[in-house]
Amino acid sequence: MTQAERDYLAQIGVRRCISASDDAFKTFEETSNEKMLDFEAGKAWKYEYKKDSTVVETSYIYVWKVDPPNVYFRVRLNNAGTVSNQFWKFDTSGNADMLRNIQEKHCAKTLTVTVGSSAMKVVIETDRTREDSDNLVENSTDYRFSSSFPVYFADLNLKRTKKYYDNDGKLKKTETYDYSLTAISDVTQPADYTDASIVNRTYCVPRYTTATGADTLDNYAFPLEENCETSDVGTVDANADATPDFAPASEL
């Protein structure tokens, strides 16, 4: 069989997979977009980082503003005692494209995806590598998607399992790092994003490359990536096309 024939059969397999999984992805997409636009300012989640079931850090995510088709979030991060604040902008079109990119990668077998209409999971495993002279390590990361959230939240809602092996290949220990979101009561936000209580601000959008040719989806990597700026005076560009995607000073 020639390479061209193998490529043709692979394309047929991808098309069949897209067709077979389309109902689940469509339901997930519609629900995620509807939930996102139904959010109200002040809706909040506790964002916990646990190591082996012990809480290490607690951060918070708040809905800042809903302006269809856009939704803005404030993420108050606690990292080793240092607090920072990220303002994120998502839109329903980008949210749909992110999900459909996952579908394409699932069907091309470049990602391991458990597909469901309300919950999905992507598992990424790394080969065993040397960490130091005494340890080799393997990592397995579960990215958990819920249709109750924007697709990007799967980059936050994850569990990583790290296994340590000695030089003879014997398992020494296993560590787990769990990042989870839990809904809490609404939290009233300051009237202005420049409020003195909102320290160390950055402004972010998901990074993508623009669709070209017959491709109709903007292309997002996975794990998802972001473009962030520290200044609110300029604009944040998601796809390096010199066209602003987020102008904090006028949008927040």
PDB file of N, CA and C in Angstrom, residues 130-189:
ATOM      1  N   ARG A 130      14.536  11.072  32.937  1.00  0.00           N
ATOM      2  CA  ARG A 130      15.365  11.209  34.135  1.00  0.00           C
ATOM      3  C   ARG A 130      15.167  12.593  34.742  1.00  0.00           C
ATOM      4  N   GLU A 131      14.831  12.615  36.045  1.00  0.00           N
ATOM      5  CA  GLU A 131      14.682  13.881  36.752  1.00  0.00           C
ATOM      6  C   GLU A 131      15.975  14.270  37.463  1.00  0.00           C
ATOM      7  N   ASP A 132      16.650  13.290  38.032  1.00  0.00           N
ATOM      8  CA  ASP A 132      17.942  13.529  38.670  1.00  0.00           C
ATOM      9  C   ASP A 132      18.704  12.209  38.680  1.00  0.00           C
ATOM     10  N   SER A 133      19.816  12.170  39.373  1.00  0.00           N
ATOM     11  CA  SER A 133      20.666  10.976  39.325  1.00  0.00           C
ATOM     12  C   SER A 133      20.010   9.751  39.942  1.00  0.00           C
ATOM     13  N   ASP A 134      19.001   9.961  40.793  1.00  0.00           N
ATOM     14  CA  ASP A 134      18.371   8.837  41.492  1.00  0.00           C
ATOM     15  C   ASP A 134      16.962   8.509  41.021  1.00  0.00           C
ATOM     16  N   ASN A 135      16.360   9.387  40.231  1.00  0.00           N
ATOM     17  CA  ASN A 135      14.946   9.215  39.895  1.00  0.00           C
ATOM     18  C   ASN A 135      14.658   9.376  38.408  1.00  0.00           C
ATOM     19  N   LEU A 136      13.798   8.472  37.926  1.00  0.00           N
ATOM     20  CA  LEU A 136      13.158   8.643  36.635  1.00  0.00           C
ATOM     21  C   LEU A 136      11.677   8.871  36.911  1.00  0.00           C
ATOM     22  N   VAL A 137      11.023   9.671  36.076  1.00  0.00           N
ATOM     23  CA  VAL A 137       9.629  10.024  36.355  1.00  0.00           C
ATOM     24  C   VAL A 137       8.753   9.856  35.117  1.00  0.00           C
ATOM     25  N   GLU A 138       7.499   9.546  35.377  1.00  0.00           N
ATOM     26  CA  GLU A 138       6.446   9.534  34.356  1.00  0.00           C
ATOM     27  C   GLU A 138       5.321  10.439  34.831  1.00  0.00           C
ATOM     28  N   ASN A 139       4.715  11.168  33.898  1.00  0.00           N
ATOM     29  CA  ASN A 139       3.585  12.031  34.223  1.00  0.00           C
ATOM     30  C   ASN A 139       2.374  11.653  33.383  1.00  0.00           C
ATOM     31  N   SER A 140       1.226  11.631  34.038  1.00  0.00           N
ATOM     32  CA  SER A 140      -0.047  11.457  33.337  1.00  0.00           C
ATOM     33  C   SER A 140      -0.980  12.556  33.817  1.00  0.00           C
ATOM     34  N   THR A 141      -1.534  13.327  32.873  1.00  0.00           N
ATOM     35  CA  THR A 141      -2.386  14.460  33.231  1.00  0.00           C
ATOM     36  C   THR A 141      -3.771  14.282  32.640  1.00  0.00           C
ATOM     37  N   ASP A 142      -4.779  14.365  33.503  1.00  0.00           N
ATOM     38  CA  ASP A 142      -6.176  14.306  33.087  1.00  0.00           C
ATOM     39  C   ASP A 142      -6.734  15.720  33.055  1.00  0.00           C
ATOM     40  N   TYR A 143      -7.126  16.183  31.881  1.00  0.00           N
ATOM     41  CA  TYR A 143      -7.772  17.484  31.720  1.00  0.00           C
ATOM     42  C   TYR A 143      -9.278  17.241  31.671  1.00  0.00           C
ATOM     43  N   ARG A 144     -10.007  17.835  32.615  1.00  0.00           N
ATOM     44  CA  ARG A 144     -11.421  17.522  32.784  1.00  0.00           C
ATOM     45  C   ARG A 144     -12.295  18.646  32.225  1.00  0.00           C
ATOM     46  N   PHE A 145     -13.106  18.301  31.233  1.00  0.00           N
ATOM     47  CA  PHE A 145     -14.004  19.251  30.577  1.00  0.00           C
ATOM     48  C   PHE A 145     -15.413  19.073  31.129  1.00  0.00           C
ATOM     49  N   SER A 146     -16.064  20.179  31.435  1.00  0.00           N
ATOM     50  CA  SER A 146     -17.468  20.166  31.825  1.00  0.00           C
ATOM     51  C   SER A 146     -18.221  21.165  30.979  1.00  0.00           C
ATOM     52  N   SER A 147     -19.389  20.771  30.489  1.00  0.00           N
ATOM     53  CA  SER A 147     -20.180  21.690  29.674  1.00  0.00           C
ATOM     54  C   SER A 147     -20.761  22.827  30.498  1.00  0.00           C
ATOM     55  N   SER A 148     -20.573  22.783  31.818  1.00  0.00           N
ATOM     56  CA  SER A 148     -21.014  23.882  32.675  1.00  0.00           C
ATOM     57  C   SER A 148     -20.041  25.053  32.659  1.00  0.00           C
ATOM     58  N   PHE A 149     -18.874  24.841  32.030  1.00  0.00           N
ATOM     59  CA  PHE A 149     -17.824  25.852  32.001  1.00  0.00           C
ATOM     60  C   PHE A 149     -17.420  26.165  30.564  1.00  0.00           C
ATOM     61  N   PRO A 150     -16.723  27.286  30.361  1.00  0.00           N
ATOM     62  CA  PRO A 150     -16.049  27.481  29.072  1.00  0.00           C
ATOM     63  C   PRO A 150     -15.035  26.364  28.845  1.00  0.00           C
ATOM     64  N   VAL A 151     -14.791  26.031  27.591  1.00  0.00           N
ATOM     65  CA  VAL A 151     -13.863  24.947  27.265  1.00  0.00           C
ATOM     66  C   VAL A 151     -12.488  25.214  27.858  1.00  0.00           C
ATOM     67  N   TYR A 152     -12.068  26.474  27.891  1.00  0.00           N
ATOM     68  CA  TYR A 152     -10.730  26.805  28.383  1.00  0.00           C
ATOM     69  C   TYR A 152     -10.526  26.379  29.830  1.00  0.00           C
ATOM     70  N   PHE A 153     -11.597  26.254  30.591  1.00  0.00           N
ATOM     71  CA  PHE A 153     -11.460  25.897  31.999  1.00  0.00           C
ATOM     72  C   PHE A 153     -10.872  24.504  32.189  1.00  0.00           C
ATOM     73  N   ALA A 154     -10.889  23.672  31.150  1.00  0.00           N
ATOM     74  CA  ALA A 154     -10.247  22.357  31.259  1.00  0.00           C
ATOM     75  C   ALA A 154      -8.756  22.487  31.488  1.00  0.00           C
ATOM     76  N   ASP A 155      -8.176  23.623  31.077  1.00  0.00           N
ATOM     77  CA  ASP A 155      -6.761  23.868  31.335  1.00  0.00           C
ATOM     78  C   ASP A 155      -6.501  24.140  32.815  1.00  0.00           C
ATOM     79  N   LEU A 156      -7.551  24.466  33.539  1.00  0.00           N
ATOM     80  CA  LEU A 156      -7.439  24.711  34.972  1.00  0.00           C
ATOM     81  C   LEU A 156      -7.862  23.497  35.791  1.00  0.00           C
ATOM     82  N   ASN A 157      -8.852  22.778  35.301  1.00  0.00           N
ATOM     83  CA  ASN A 157      -9.478  21.684  36.029  1.00  0.00           C
ATOM     84  C   ASN A 157      -8.787  20.372  35.655  1.00  0.00           C
ATOM     85  N   LEU A 158      -7.670  20.095  36.318  1.00  0.00           N
ATOM     86  CA  LEU A 158      -6.849  18.963  35.892  1.00  0.00           C
ATOM     87  C   LEU A 158      -6.279  18.211  37.087  1.00  0.00           C
ATOM     88  N   LYS A 159      -5.857  16.980  36.818  1.00  0.00           N
ATOM     89  CA  LYS A 159      -5.193  16.152  37.828  1.00  0.00           C
ATOM     90  C   LYS A 159      -3.964  15.518  37.194  1.00  0.00           C
ATOM     91  N   ARG A 160      -2.829  15.725  37.851  1.00  0.00           N
ATOM     92  CA  ARG A 160      -1.569  15.175  37.331  1.00  0.00           C
ATOM     93  C   ARG A 160      -1.047  14.122  38.300  1.00  0.00           C
ATOM     94  N   THR A 161      -0.689  12.983  37.751  1.00  0.00           N
ATOM     95  CA  THR A 161      -0.102  11.904  38.537  1.00  0.00           C
ATOM     96  C   THR A 161       1.355  11.747  38.126  1.00  0.00           C
ATOM     97  N   LYS A 162       2.227  11.814  39.107  1.00  0.00           N
ATOM     98  CA  LYS A 162       3.666  11.731  38.851  1.00  0.00           C
ATOM     99  C   LYS A 162       4.224  10.502  39.557  1.00  0.00           C
ATOM    100  N   LYS A 163       4.831   9.614  38.778  1.00  0.00           N
ATOM    101  CA  LYS A 163       5.397   8.386  39.339  1.00  0.00           C
ATOM    102  C   LYS A 163       6.921   8.441  39.288  1.00  0.00           C
ATOM    103  N   TYR A 164       7.534   8.062  40.413  1.00  0.00           N
ATOM    104  CA  TYR A 164       8.988   8.065  40.530  1.00  0.00           C
ATOM    105  C   TYR A 164       9.503   6.623  40.499  1.00  0.00           C
ATOM    106  N   TYR A 165      10.551   6.389  39.714  1.00  0.00           N
ATOM    107  CA  TYR A 165      11.173   5.074  39.611  1.00  0.00           C
ATOM    108  C   TYR A 165      12.659   5.183  39.936  1.00  0.00           C
ATOM    109  N   ASP A 166      13.191   4.108  40.525  1.00  0.00           N
ATOM    110  CA  ASP A 166      14.633   4.097  40.756  1.00  0.00           C
ATOM    111  C   ASP A 166      15.359   3.683  39.478  1.00  0.00           C
ATOM    112  N   ASN A 167      16.663   3.609  39.540  1.00  0.00           N
ATOM    113  CA  ASN A 167      17.457   3.328  38.343  1.00  0.00           C
ATOM    114  C   ASN A 167      17.277   1.913  37.824  1.00  0.00           C
ATOM    115  N   ASP A 168      16.657   1.053  38.646  1.00  0.00           N
ATOM    116  CA  ASP A 168      16.358  -0.310  38.204  1.00  0.00           C
ATOM    117  C   ASP A 168      14.938  -0.430  37.658  1.00  0.00           C
ATOM    118  N   GLY A 169      14.222   0.701  37.600  1.00  0.00           N
ATOM    119  CA  GLY A 169      12.864   0.689  37.077  1.00  0.00           C
ATOM    120  C   GLY A 169      11.804   0.313  38.085  1.00  0.00           C
ATOM    121  N   LYS A 170      12.157   0.269  39.378  1.00  0.00           N
ATOM    122  CA  LYS A 170      11.186  -0.072  40.409  1.00  0.00           C
ATOM    123  C   LYS A 170      10.470   1.188  40.873  1.00  0.00           C
ATOM    124  N   LEU A 171       9.134   1.100  40.982  1.00  0.00           N
ATOM    125  CA  LEU A 171       8.338   2.237  41.426  1.00  0.00           C
ATOM    126  C   LEU A 171       8.668   2.570  42.876  1.00  0.00           C
ATOM    127  N   LYS A 172       9.024   3.842  43.120  1.00  0.00           N
ATOM    128  CA  LYS A 172       9.371   4.290  44.472  1.00  0.00           C
ATOM    129  C   LYS A 172       8.200   4.976  45.161  1.00  0.00           C
ATOM    130  N   LYS A 173       7.528   5.876  44.444  1.00  0.00           N
ATOM    131  CA  LYS A 173       6.405   6.591  45.031  1.00  0.00           C
ATOM    132  C   LYS A 173       5.571   7.213  43.923  1.00  0.00           C
ATOM    133  N   THR A 174       4.339   7.593  44.293  1.00  0.00           N
ATOM    134  CA  THR A 174       3.429   8.274  43.373  1.00  0.00           C
ATOM    135  C   THR A 174       2.899   9.526  44.054  1.00  0.00           C
ATOM    136  N   GLU A 175       2.940  10.641  43.331  1.00  0.00           N
ATOM    137  CA  GLU A 175       2.399  11.894  43.835  1.00  0.00           C
ATOM    138  C   GLU A 175       1.260  12.344  42.926  1.00  0.00           C
ATOM    139  N   THR A 176       0.243  12.962  43.510  1.00  0.00           N
ATOM    140  CA  THR A 176      -0.856  13.507  42.715  1.00  0.00           C
ATOM    141  C   THR A 176      -0.976  15.004  42.977  1.00  0.00           C
ATOM    142  N   TYR A 177      -1.268  15.729  41.915  1.00  0.00           N
ATOM    143  CA  TYR A 177      -1.459  17.172  41.971  1.00  0.00           C
ATOM    144  C   TYR A 177      -2.822  17.457  41.342  1.00  0.00           C
ATOM    145  N   ASP A 178      -3.750  17.903  42.171  1.00  0.00           N
ATOM    146  CA  ASP A 178      -5.137  18.049  41.731  1.00  0.00           C
ATOM    147  C   ASP A 178      -5.542  19.521  41.782  1.00  0.00           C
ATOM    148  N   TYR A 179      -6.037  20.035  40.649  1.00  0.00           N
ATOM    149  CA  TYR A 179      -6.512  21.411  40.547  1.00  0.00           C
ATOM    150  C   TYR A 179      -8.013  21.343  40.252  1.00  0.00           C
ATOM    151  N   SER A 180      -8.829  21.853  41.154  1.00  0.00           N
ATOM    152  CA  SER A 180     -10.267  21.661  41.006  1.00  0.00           C
ATOM    153  C   SER A 180     -11.036  22.944  41.262  1.00  0.00           C
ATOM    154  N   LEU A 181     -12.221  23.020  40.646  1.00  0.00           N
ATOM    155  CA  LEU A 181     -13.119  24.167  40.750  1.00  0.00           C
ATOM    156  C   LEU A 181     -14.361  23.775  41.523  1.00  0.00           C
ATOM    157  N   THR A 182     -14.723  24.601  42.513  1.00  0.00           N
ATOM    158  CA  THR A 182     -15.926  24.360  43.298  1.00  0.00           C
ATOM    159  C   THR A 182     -16.727  25.646  43.376  1.00  0.00           C
ATOM    160  N   ALA A 183     -17.988  25.596  43.004  1.00  0.00           N
ATOM    161  CA  ALA A 183     -18.836  26.790  43.057  1.00  0.00           C
ATOM    162  C   ALA A 183     -19.009  27.258  44.496  1.00  0.00           C
ATOM    163  N   ILE A 184     -18.936  28.566  44.695  1.00  0.00           N
ATOM    164  CA  ILE A 184     -19.191  29.178  45.998  1.00  0.00           C
ATOM    165  C   ILE A 184     -20.233  30.279  45.811  1.00  0.00           C
ATOM    166  N   SER A 185     -20.627  30.921  46.902  1.00  0.00           N
ATOM    167  CA  SER A 185     -21.617  32.000  46.815  1.00  0.00           C
ATOM    168  C   SER A 185     -21.068  33.150  45.974  1.00  0.00           C
ATOM    169  N   ASP A 186     -21.971  33.871  45.336  1.00  0.00           N
ATOM    170  CA  ASP A 186     -21.560  35.021  44.529  1.00  0.00           C
ATOM    171  C   ASP A 186     -20.734  35.995  45.373  1.00  0.00           C
ATOM    172  N   VAL A 187     -19.785  36.640  44.719  1.00  0.00           N
ATOM    173  CA  VAL A 187     -18.910  37.600  45.391  1.00  0.00           C
ATOM    174  C   VAL A 187     -19.018  38.934  44.654  1.00  0.00           C
ATOM    175  N   THR A 188     -19.424  39.984  45.368  1.00  0.00           N
ATOM    176  CA  THR A 188     -19.523  41.306  44.755  1.00  0.00           C
ATOM    177  C   THR A 188     -18.138  41.800  44.377  1.00  0.00           C
ATOM    178  N   GLN A 189     -17.989  42.205  43.127  1.00  0.00           N
ATOM    179  CA  GLN A 189     -16.703  42.660  42.637  1.00  0.00           C
ATOM    180  C   GLN A 189     -16.574  44.180  42.777  1.00  0.00           C
TER     181      GLN A 189
END
